[in-house]
Amino acid sequence: METPVLDTLIKLMKEDRISFHTPGHKGKDTLIEWGRYIPHIDTTELEGTDNLLEPTGIIKKSQEMAAQVFGSKATYYGVNGSTGSIYIAMSTITNPGDKVLVERNCHKSVYNSLILNRLEPVYVYPNYNKKYNLFTGIRPKDIEEALKDHPDIKAVIITYPNYYGICSDIEAIEKIVHRHGKILMVDEAHGSHLNFSNKLPISSLKVGADIVIHSTHKTLPSFTQTSMLHVGSDRIDLDKLRDRFNLYTTTSPSYLFILSNEIAIAYMMDKGREDLDRNIREIDRTIELMNNMARVHVFTGDSEDNTIADIDRAKLLFRVHGITGTRLNRILSNDYGIDLEMADYYYGLALTSVMNTKEDYRELVNAIEDISQRIKEERIRELNIDLLRPDVCKNIYEAYYAEREIIDIKDSIGRISSGFIIPYPPGIPLIVPGERITLRIYDYIQYALENKLEILGLIGYNKDQIGVIK
Ligand SMILES: Cc1ncc(COP(=O)(O)O)c(C=O)c1O
């Protein structure tokens, strides 16, 4: 049999590409030479190896050490990414039918949890910064208002930092949520590294969040799929959490992932903090060099935008004027062997970690300088991004499970959507299951299609159909 995946991965490995994307180990060994131990350490529950689902031995000890490092009451290693840990957390802090406050631009796993747990969401919308074409923070006063309007909300779920590294005022949010006696869950998937430097935004565990999720693999040197769930307060029922952990976790959790969580933390406690400080110095230098180039702008904040409380400098968000972010991403990948974490219509995002080297930054700076001189400036349309707030006609889970039919978009006005429609940018759902498709929403879809924006959720070969409830 041919081995197309193996062949491609080996080819990429030989190209020695520069990684500004996940996983945070960037293809390098940390405390151990993984190649020497794999596949022997890919083991199972034996005498002495403990059991992630009911830990009493070495895994329990390792998780307790992790809890000490992060300052949590308890830490659990996840083997199905933050996605799995978010499922566990949300089913722990709610019961079916509960109301929760979520950010409209929360990750898919939070939406999935709404469906799985049959929850009723109330949405809080982030600010859209028109000057920089970016979603920035959540206004704490919007959370306060939502909690006053809906006193039966059980928990508030915040993403911090967001995918672009932008941090809302988590300290103000924590005070509001706890003053109202609610639970604060923070999807800190992009912030496992915050704990290890005081030059970075404060970690939400330090602020007093009740339950916090980390994608270890995104910003620490750990394997893809590794995550951590931290409990920050006594408001979380640990027996229920253990039960939900078992509900959502495979009965054969990978020891590579369990160990990789442990090694990543041990590395950070060993030489990782120093490396992180060095990394931040490299980033600061890179920002300075790039911001001195004509046409190049690295986003470092906007003093007029008070929804931005802080910015995670481990993420370099930049644009080259006259080139779309998606094209810039392609050029960097094809011509310079540099892979970014993501790109949208305007920006490219380089996700760094302690494993990036001085040379990586030098190559990035040289490539951006070369591109900004070599690639002609095109006219980039200013997109008119609007945050529509559709009417909710049916609960998201009812709509998701309802009988549906597929119809042409042009016939969908007035109907209730059975799925998500998400234009990129902004990557925030225009419509979720149970919301009514109006003329404005239809027009917005047409506008996005005309401007060749990617739209997730449209159906059919020509992407001109949509699912609606029968
Ligand atoms: C904000 C946020 N939360 C959760 C996740 C899910 O993380 P994972 O890929 O580790 O399952 C992601 C993934 O990109 C994310 O961006």
Coordinates of C-alpha atoms and ligand atoms in Angstrom, one line a residue:
M1 CA 0.0 0.0 0.0
E2 CA 1.2 3.5 -0.7
T3 CA 1.7 5.8 2.3
P4 CA 0.7 9.3 1.2
V5 CA 0.6 10.8 4.7
L6 CA 4.0 9.4 5.7
D7 CA 5.5 10.5 2.4
T8 CA 4.2 14.0 2.7
L9 CA 5.2 14.4 6.3
I10 CA 8.8 13.2 5.6
K11 CA 9.0 15.5 2.6
L12 CA 8.0 18.5 4.8
M13 CA 10.4 17.4 7.5
K14 CA 13.3 17.4 5.0
E15 CA 12.4 20.9 3.8
D16 CA 13.3 22.2 7.3
R17 CA 10.5 24.8 7.3
I18 CA 10.1 27.6 9.8
S19 CA 7.2 27.1 12.0
F20 CA 5.1 30.0 13.3
H21 CA 2.1 27.7 13.9
T22 CA 1.1 25.0 16.3
P23 CA 2.3 22.7 17.8
G24 CA 4.4 24.7 20.2
H25 CA 7.3 22.2 20.2
K26 CA 8.0 23.4 16.6
G27 CA 9.4 19.9 15.7
K28 CA 12.1 20.0 18.3
D29 CA 12.9 17.8 21.4
T30 CA 12.7 19.4 24.8
L31 CA 13.7 17.5 28.0
I32 CA 13.8 14.1 26.3
E33 CA 14.7 12.9 22.9
W34 CA 11.3 11.6 21.9
G35 CA 12.7 9.5 19.1
R36 CA 14.6 7.3 21.5
Y37 CA 11.5 6.4 23.5
I38 CA 8.7 6.2 21.0
P39 CA 7.0 3.7 20.5
H40 CA 8.0 2.1 23.8
I41 CA 6.4 4.7 26.0
D42 CA 3.1 4.4 24.1
T43 CA 1.8 2.1 26.8
T44 CA -1.5 1.5 28.6
E45 CA -2.8 1.0 32.2
L46 CA -0.4 -1.5 33.7
E47 CA 0.8 -2.2 37.2
G48 CA 2.5 1.1 38.1
T49 CA 1.4 3.3 35.1
D50 CA -1.8 4.5 36.8
N51 CA -5.0 5.5 35.0
L52 CA -5.9 8.9 33.7
L53 CA -9.6 8.3 34.2
E54 CA -9.2 7.4 38.0
P55 CA -5.7 8.5 38.9
T56 CA -4.2 7.4 42.2
G57 CA -0.5 7.0 41.3
I58 CA 2.0 8.7 39.0
I59 CA -0.6 10.6 36.9
K60 CA -2.2 11.9 40.1
K61 CA 1.2 13.1 41.3
S62 CA 2.0 14.7 38.0
Q63 CA -1.3 16.5 37.8
E64 CA -0.8 17.7 41.4
M65 CA 2.6 19.1 40.5
A66 CA 1.0 20.8 37.4
A67 CA -1.6 22.3 39.7
Q68 CA 1.1 23.8 41.9
V69 CA 2.8 25.3 38.8
F70 CA -0.4 27.0 37.6
G71 CA -1.7 27.9 41.1
S72 CA -4.9 25.9 40.5
K73 CA -6.9 23.8 43.0
A74 CA -6.7 20.8 40.6
T75 CA -5.4 20.3 37.1
Y76 CA -6.5 17.5 34.7
Y77 CA -4.5 16.5 31.6
G78 CA -6.6 16.4 28.5
V79 CA -6.0 14.1 25.5
N80 CA -8.5 15.5 23.1
G81 CA -7.4 19.1 22.8
S82 CA -9.1 22.1 24.4
T83 CA -12.1 20.9 22.5
G84 CA -12.4 17.8 24.8
S85 CA -11.6 19.8 27.9
I86 CA -14.2 22.4 27.0
Y87 CA -16.9 19.7 26.7
I88 CA -15.9 18.4 30.2
A89 CA -15.9 21.9 31.7
M90 CA -19.2 23.0 30.3
S91 CA -21.0 19.9 31.2
T92 CA -19.6 20.2 34.8
I93 CA -20.7 23.8 35.3
T94 CA -24.2 23.4 33.9
N95 CA -27.2 21.2 33.8
P96 CA -29.4 20.6 30.7
G97 CA -31.7 23.6 30.2
D98 CA -29.4 26.1 31.9
K99 CA -28.8 29.6 30.5
V100 CA -25.1 30.7 29.8
L101 CA -23.5 33.9 28.7
V102 CA -21.1 33.2 25.8
E103 CA -19.1 35.4 23.4
R104 CA -20.6 35.4 20.0
N105 CA -17.2 34.6 18.5
C106 CA -16.4 31.7 20.9
H107 CA -14.8 28.6 19.5
K108 CA -16.8 25.9 17.8
S109 CA -16.3 23.6 20.8
V110 CA -18.3 26.0 23.0
Y111 CA -21.1 26.0 20.4
N112 CA -20.9 22.2 20.3
S113 CA -21.2 22.2 24.1
L114 CA -24.3 24.3 23.9
I115 CA -25.9 21.7 21.7
L116 CA -24.6 18.6 23.6
N117 CA -25.7 20.0 27.0
R118 CA -29.0 21.5 25.7
L119 CA -28.1 25.0 27.0
E120 CA -29.7 28.3 26.3
P121 CA -27.1 30.8 25.2
V122 CA -27.2 34.6 25.7
Y123 CA -24.6 36.3 23.5
V124 CA -22.2 39.1 24.2
Y125 CA -20.6 40.7 21.2
P126 CA -17.0 41.7 20.9
N127 CA -16.0 45.1 19.7
Y128 CA -15.2 45.4 16.0
N129 CA -12.4 47.9 15.6
K130 CA -13.0 49.5 12.2
K131 CA -9.7 51.3 12.1
Y132 CA -7.7 48.1 12.3
N133 CA -10.3 45.7 10.9
L134 CA -10.1 43.5 13.9
F135 CA -12.3 42.0 16.6
T136 CA -11.0 43.3 19.8
G137 CA -12.3 42.8 23.4
I138 CA -15.6 42.3 25.2
R139 CA -16.9 45.3 27.2
P140 CA -17.2 44.4 30.9
K141 CA -20.3 46.6 31.0
D142 CA -22.0 44.4 28.4
I143 CA -21.5 41.4 30.7
E144 CA -22.9 43.4 33.6
E145 CA -26.0 44.3 31.5
A146 CA -26.6 40.8 30.3
L147 CA -26.3 39.5 33.9
K148 CA -28.9 42.1 35.0
D149 CA -31.2 41.3 32.1
H150 CA -30.9 37.5 32.7
P151 CA -30.4 36.9 36.4
D152 CA -30.9 33.1 35.7
I153 CA -27.6 32.9 33.8
K154 CA -25.6 30.1 35.4
A155 CA -22.1 30.7 34.0
V156 CA -20.1 33.1 31.8
I157 CA -17.7 31.7 29.2
I158 CA -15.0 34.1 28.0
T159 CA -12.2 33.5 25.4
Y160 CA -9.0 35.0 26.6
P161 CA -6.7 35.8 24.8
N162 CA -8.6 35.7 21.5
Y163 CA -7.1 34.1 18.4
Y164 CA -5.4 37.4 17.6
G165 CA -3.8 37.7 21.0
I166 CA -6.2 40.4 22.2
C167 CA -7.2 40.3 25.8
S168 CA -10.4 41.7 27.3
D169 CA -10.3 43.2 30.8
I170 CA -10.5 39.8 32.6
E171 CA -10.0 41.4 36.0
A172 CA -13.1 43.6 35.6
I173 CA -15.0 40.7 34.1
E174 CA -14.1 38.4 37.1
K175 CA -15.3 41.0 39.6
I176 CA -18.7 41.4 37.8
V177 CA -19.3 37.7 37.3
H178 CA -18.5 36.9 40.9
R179 CA -20.5 39.9 42.2
H180 CA -23.5 38.3 40.5
G181 CA -22.6 34.9 42.0
K182 CA -22.0 33.2 38.6
I183 CA -19.3 30.9 37.5
L184 CA -16.5 32.2 35.3
M185 CA -15.1 29.8 32.7
V186 CA -12.2 31.0 30.6
D187 CA -11.3 29.4 27.3
E188 CA -7.6 30.2 27.6
A189 CA -6.7 27.7 24.8
H190 CA -4.2 30.3 23.4
G191 CA -2.7 31.2 26.8
S192 CA -1.0 28.2 28.5
H193 CA 2.3 30.2 28.4
L194 CA 0.9 33.3 30.2
N195 CA 1.7 31.7 33.6
F196 CA 5.5 31.7 32.8
S197 CA 6.3 35.4 32.3
N198 CA 5.2 38.6 34.0
K199 CA 5.9 40.4 30.7
L200 CA 2.7 38.8 29.3
P201 CA -1.0 39.3 30.1
I202 CA -2.0 38.0 33.5
S203 CA -3.3 34.4 33.4
S204 CA -7.0 34.1 34.3
L205 CA -6.3 31.6 37.0
K206 CA -4.4 34.3 38.9
V207 CA -7.3 36.6 38.5
G208 CA -9.7 34.1 40.1
A209 CA -11.5 32.4 37.2
D210 CA -13.3 29.2 38.4
I211 CA -12.4 26.9 35.5
V212 CA -9.8 27.4 32.8
I213 CA -8.9 25.5 29.7
H214 CA -5.4 25.4 28.1
S215 CA -4.4 23.9 24.8
T216 CA -0.9 22.9 26.0
H217 CA 0.0 22.1 22.3
K218 CA -0.6 25.6 21.0
T219 CA 1.9 27.7 22.9
L220 CA 4.0 25.2 25.0
P221 CA 6.3 22.6 23.7
S222 CA 3.8 19.7 23.7
F223 CA 2.2 17.3 21.2
T224 CA -1.0 18.2 19.3
Q225 CA -4.2 17.2 21.1
T226 CA -2.7 17.9 24.6
S227 CA -4.6 20.2 26.9
M228 CA -5.2 21.0 30.5
L229 CA -8.3 21.7 32.5
H230 CA -7.6 23.7 35.7
V231 CA -10.0 24.3 38.5
G232 CA -9.5 27.7 40.1
S233 CA -12.1 27.8 43.0
D234 CA -14.3 25.8 45.3
R235 CA -17.3 26.7 43.1
I236 CA -16.6 23.6 40.9
D237 CA -18.0 20.3 41.9
L238 CA -15.0 17.9 41.6
D239 CA -17.0 14.7 41.7
K240 CA -19.2 15.9 38.9
L241 CA -16.1 16.9 37.0
R242 CA -14.6 13.5 37.4
D243 CA -17.8 12.0 36.1
R244 CA -17.9 14.3 33.1
F245 CA -14.1 13.6 32.5
N246 CA -15.0 10.0 32.1
L247 CA -18.0 10.8 29.9
Y248 CA -15.9 12.6 27.3
T249 CA -12.5 10.8 27.5
T250 CA -11.5 7.7 25.6
T251 CA -10.9 4.7 27.7
S252 CA -7.5 4.4 26.0
P253 CA -5.9 7.8 26.6
S254 CA -2.5 8.2 25.0
Y255 CA 0.5 8.0 27.4
L256 CA 2.4 10.1 24.8
F257 CA -0.1 12.9 25.4
I258 CA -0.2 12.5 29.2
L259 CA 3.6 12.5 29.3
S260 CA 3.8 15.4 26.8
N261 CA 1.7 17.6 29.1
E262 CA 4.0 16.7 32.0
I263 CA 7.2 17.3 30.0
A264 CA 6.0 20.7 28.6
I265 CA 5.4 21.9 32.1
A266 CA 8.6 20.5 33.5
Y267 CA 10.5 22.2 30.6
M268 CA 8.9 25.5 31.4
M269 CA 9.9 25.2 35.1
D270 CA 13.4 24.1 34.0
K271 CA 14.7 26.5 31.3
G272 CA 11.4 27.5 29.7
R273 CA 11.0 30.8 31.6
E274 CA 14.4 32.1 30.5
D275 CA 13.6 31.0 26.9
L276 CA 10.3 32.8 27.1
D277 CA 12.0 36.0 28.1
R278 CA 14.5 35.6 25.3
N279 CA 11.6 34.9 23.0
I280 CA 9.8 38.1 24.0
R281 CA 13.0 40.1 23.4
E282 CA 13.2 38.6 19.9
I283 CA 9.6 39.5 19.3
D284 CA 10.0 43.0 20.5
R285 CA 13.0 43.4 18.1
T286 CA 11.1 41.8 15.3
I287 CA 8.2 44.3 15.8
E288 CA 10.6 47.2 15.8
L289 CA 12.2 46.1 12.6
M290 CA 8.9 45.3 10.8
N291 CA 7.2 48.5 11.9
N292 CA 10.2 50.4 10.4
M293 CA 9.4 48.9 7.0
A294 CA 7.3 50.9 4.6
R295 CA 3.9 49.2 4.0
V296 CA 4.3 46.9 7.1
H297 CA 2.3 47.2 10.3
V298 CA 2.5 44.9 13.3
F299 CA -0.6 45.4 15.5
T300 CA 0.5 46.3 19.0
G301 CA -2.7 48.0 20.3
D302 CA -5.0 50.9 19.8
S303 CA -5.0 53.5 22.6
E304 CA -8.5 54.6 21.4
D305 CA -10.0 51.1 21.9
N306 CA -10.8 50.6 25.5
T307 CA -11.9 47.0 25.0
I308 CA -8.2 46.0 24.7
A309 CA -6.9 45.5 28.2
D310 CA -3.7 43.8 27.0
I311 CA -2.1 42.0 24.1
D312 CA -0.2 38.7 24.1
R313 CA 3.1 39.5 22.5
A314 CA 3.8 35.9 21.8
K315 CA 1.6 36.3 18.8
L316 CA 2.8 38.6 16.0
L317 CA -0.2 40.0 14.1
F318 CA 0.9 41.9 11.0
R319 CA -0.1 43.1 7.6
V320 CA 1.7 44.3 4.5
H321 CA -0.4 47.0 3.0
G322 CA -1.5 46.3 -0.6
I323 CA -1.4 42.5 -0.1
T324 CA -4.2 40.5 1.5
G325 CA -3.3 38.4 4.5
T326 CA -4.3 35.2 2.7
R327 CA -2.0 36.0 -0.2
L328 CA 0.8 37.0 2.1
N329 CA 0.5 33.7 3.9
R330 CA 0.7 31.8 0.6
I331 CA 3.8 33.7 -0.5
L332 CA 5.6 33.1 2.8
S333 CA 4.8 29.4 2.6
N334 CA 5.7 28.9 -1.0
D335 CA 8.6 31.2 -1.5
Y336 CA 10.2 31.3 1.9
G337 CA 9.3 28.1 3.7
I338 CA 7.7 30.0 6.5
D339 CA 4.3 28.7 7.8
L340 CA 2.0 31.1 9.8
E341 CA -0.7 30.0 12.2
M342 CA -3.4 31.7 10.2
A343 CA -4.3 34.5 7.9
D344 CA -7.4 36.5 7.3
Y345 CA -8.3 39.0 4.6
Y346 CA -6.0 41.6 6.2
Y347 CA -3.6 40.0 8.6
G348 CA -1.1 37.2 9.0
L349 CA -0.5 35.7 12.5
A350 CA 2.8 34.2 13.5
L351 CA 2.3 32.1 16.6
T352 CA 5.6 31.8 18.5
S353 CA 6.8 29.7 21.3
V354 CA 9.9 29.2 23.4
M355 CA 11.2 26.8 20.6
N356 CA 11.5 29.5 18.0
T357 CA 15.1 30.6 17.4
K358 CA 16.8 34.0 16.6
E359 CA 17.2 32.6 13.1
D360 CA 13.4 32.0 12.7
Y361 CA 12.8 35.7 13.5
R362 CA 15.6 36.8 11.2
E363 CA 14.1 34.8 8.3
L364 CA 10.7 36.2 9.0
V365 CA 11.9 39.8 9.0
N366 CA 14.0 39.2 5.8
A367 CA 11.0 37.6 4.1
I368 CA 8.6 40.4 5.0
E369 CA 11.1 43.0 3.9
D370 CA 11.6 41.3 0.6
I371 CA 7.9 40.8 0.0
S372 CA 7.1 44.4 0.8
Q373 CA 9.7 45.6 -1.8
R374 CA 9.0 42.9 -4.4
I375 CA 5.3 42.5 -4.5
K376 CA 3.3 45.3 -6.1
E377 CA 0.7 47.0 -4.0
E378 CA -2.9 46.1 -5.0
R379 CA -6.0 47.9 -4.0
I380 CA -7.4 46.0 -1.0
R381 CA -11.2 46.6 -0.7
E382 CA -12.2 47.9 2.7
L383 CA -14.9 45.3 3.8
N384 CA -17.9 46.6 5.5
I385 CA -18.1 44.2 8.3
D386 CA -21.3 44.3 10.2
L387 CA -22.3 42.4 13.4
L388 CA -25.9 41.5 12.7
R389 CA -27.9 40.2 15.7
P390 CA -30.4 37.8 14.3
D391 CA -33.6 36.9 16.1
V392 CA -33.5 33.6 18.0
C393 CA -36.7 31.6 17.1
K394 CA -35.7 28.2 18.4
N395 CA -33.1 27.0 20.8
I396 CA -29.8 26.1 19.2
Y397 CA -30.0 22.4 20.2
E398 CA -33.6 22.0 19.1
A399 CA -32.8 23.6 15.7
Y400 CA -29.7 21.5 15.4
Y401 CA -31.6 18.2 15.9
A402 CA -34.7 19.3 14.0
E403 CA -35.8 17.9 10.6
R404 CA -34.2 20.0 7.9
E405 CA -34.3 20.7 4.2
I406 CA -31.8 22.2 1.8
I407 CA -33.0 25.1 -0.2
D408 CA -31.5 27.8 -2.4
I409 CA -30.3 30.8 -0.4
K410 CA -32.5 33.1 -2.4
D411 CA -35.6 31.2 -1.1
S412 CA -34.4 31.2 2.5
I413 CA -35.5 34.7 3.6
G414 CA -37.9 34.3 6.6
R415 CA -36.8 30.7 7.3
I416 CA -35.1 29.4 10.4
S417 CA -31.5 28.2 9.9
S418 CA -30.6 24.6 10.9
G419 CA -26.9 25.3 10.7
F420 CA -24.1 27.8 11.2
I421 CA -23.2 30.3 8.5
I422 CA -19.7 31.8 9.3
P423 CA -18.0 34.2 6.9
Y424 CA -14.2 34.6 7.1
P425 CA -13.5 37.3 8.1
P426 CA -14.7 38.0 10.6
G427 CA -15.0 34.3 11.6
I428 CA -18.0 35.1 13.8
P429 CA -21.2 33.2 13.1
L430 CA -23.6 35.3 11.0
I431 CA -26.3 32.9 12.0
V432 CA -26.4 29.8 14.2
P433 CA -29.1 27.0 14.3
G434 CA -32.5 28.4 15.3
E435 CA -32.0 31.9 14.1
R436 CA -34.1 33.6 11.4
I437 CA -32.6 34.4 8.0
T438 CA -33.7 37.9 7.1
L439 CA -33.3 40.1 4.0
R440 CA -30.3 41.8 5.7
I441 CA -28.7 38.5 6.4
Y442 CA -29.3 37.3 2.8
D443 CA -27.8 40.6 1.5
Y444 CA -24.8 40.1 3.8
I445 CA -24.2 36.6 2.4
Q446 CA -24.4 38.0 -1.1
Y447 CA -21.9 40.7 -0.2
A448 CA -19.5 38.2 1.3
L449 CA -19.8 35.9 -1.8
E450 CA -19.3 38.9 -4.2
N451 CA -16.2 39.8 -2.2
K452 CA -15.0 36.2 -2.4
L453 CA -14.9 35.7 1.3
E454 CA -14.8 32.2 2.6
I455 CA -18.2 31.2 4.0
L456 CA -18.5 28.1 6.1
G457 CA -21.9 26.4 6.3
L458 CA -23.2 27.0 2.7
I459 CA -24.2 23.8 1.0
G460 CA -24.1 22.5 -2.6
Y461 CA -21.5 22.5 -5.4
N462 CA -22.0 26.2 -6.1
K463 CA -22.3 27.0 -2.4
D464 CA -25.7 28.6 -3.1
Q465 CA -27.8 26.5 -0.8
I466 CA -28.6 26.5 2.9
G467 CA -30.1 24.2 5.5
V468 CA -33.4 25.3 7.1
I469 CA -35.8 23.8 9.5
K470 CA -38.8 22.0 7.9
Ligands
LIG1 C1 -10.3 29.9 21.3 C2 -10.2 28.4 21.1 N1 -10.7 27.5 22.0 C3 -10.6 26.2 21.8 C4 -10.0 25.7 20.7 C5 -9.9 24.2 20.6 O1 -8.6 23.8 20.8 P1 -8.0 22.3 20.4 O2 -7.6 22.5 19.0 O3 -6.9 22.1 21.3 O4 -9.1 21.3 20.6 C6 -9.4 26.5 19.8 C7 -8.7 25.9 18.6 O5 -8.2 26.6 17.8 C8 -9.5 27.9 20.0 O6 -9.1 28.7 19.0

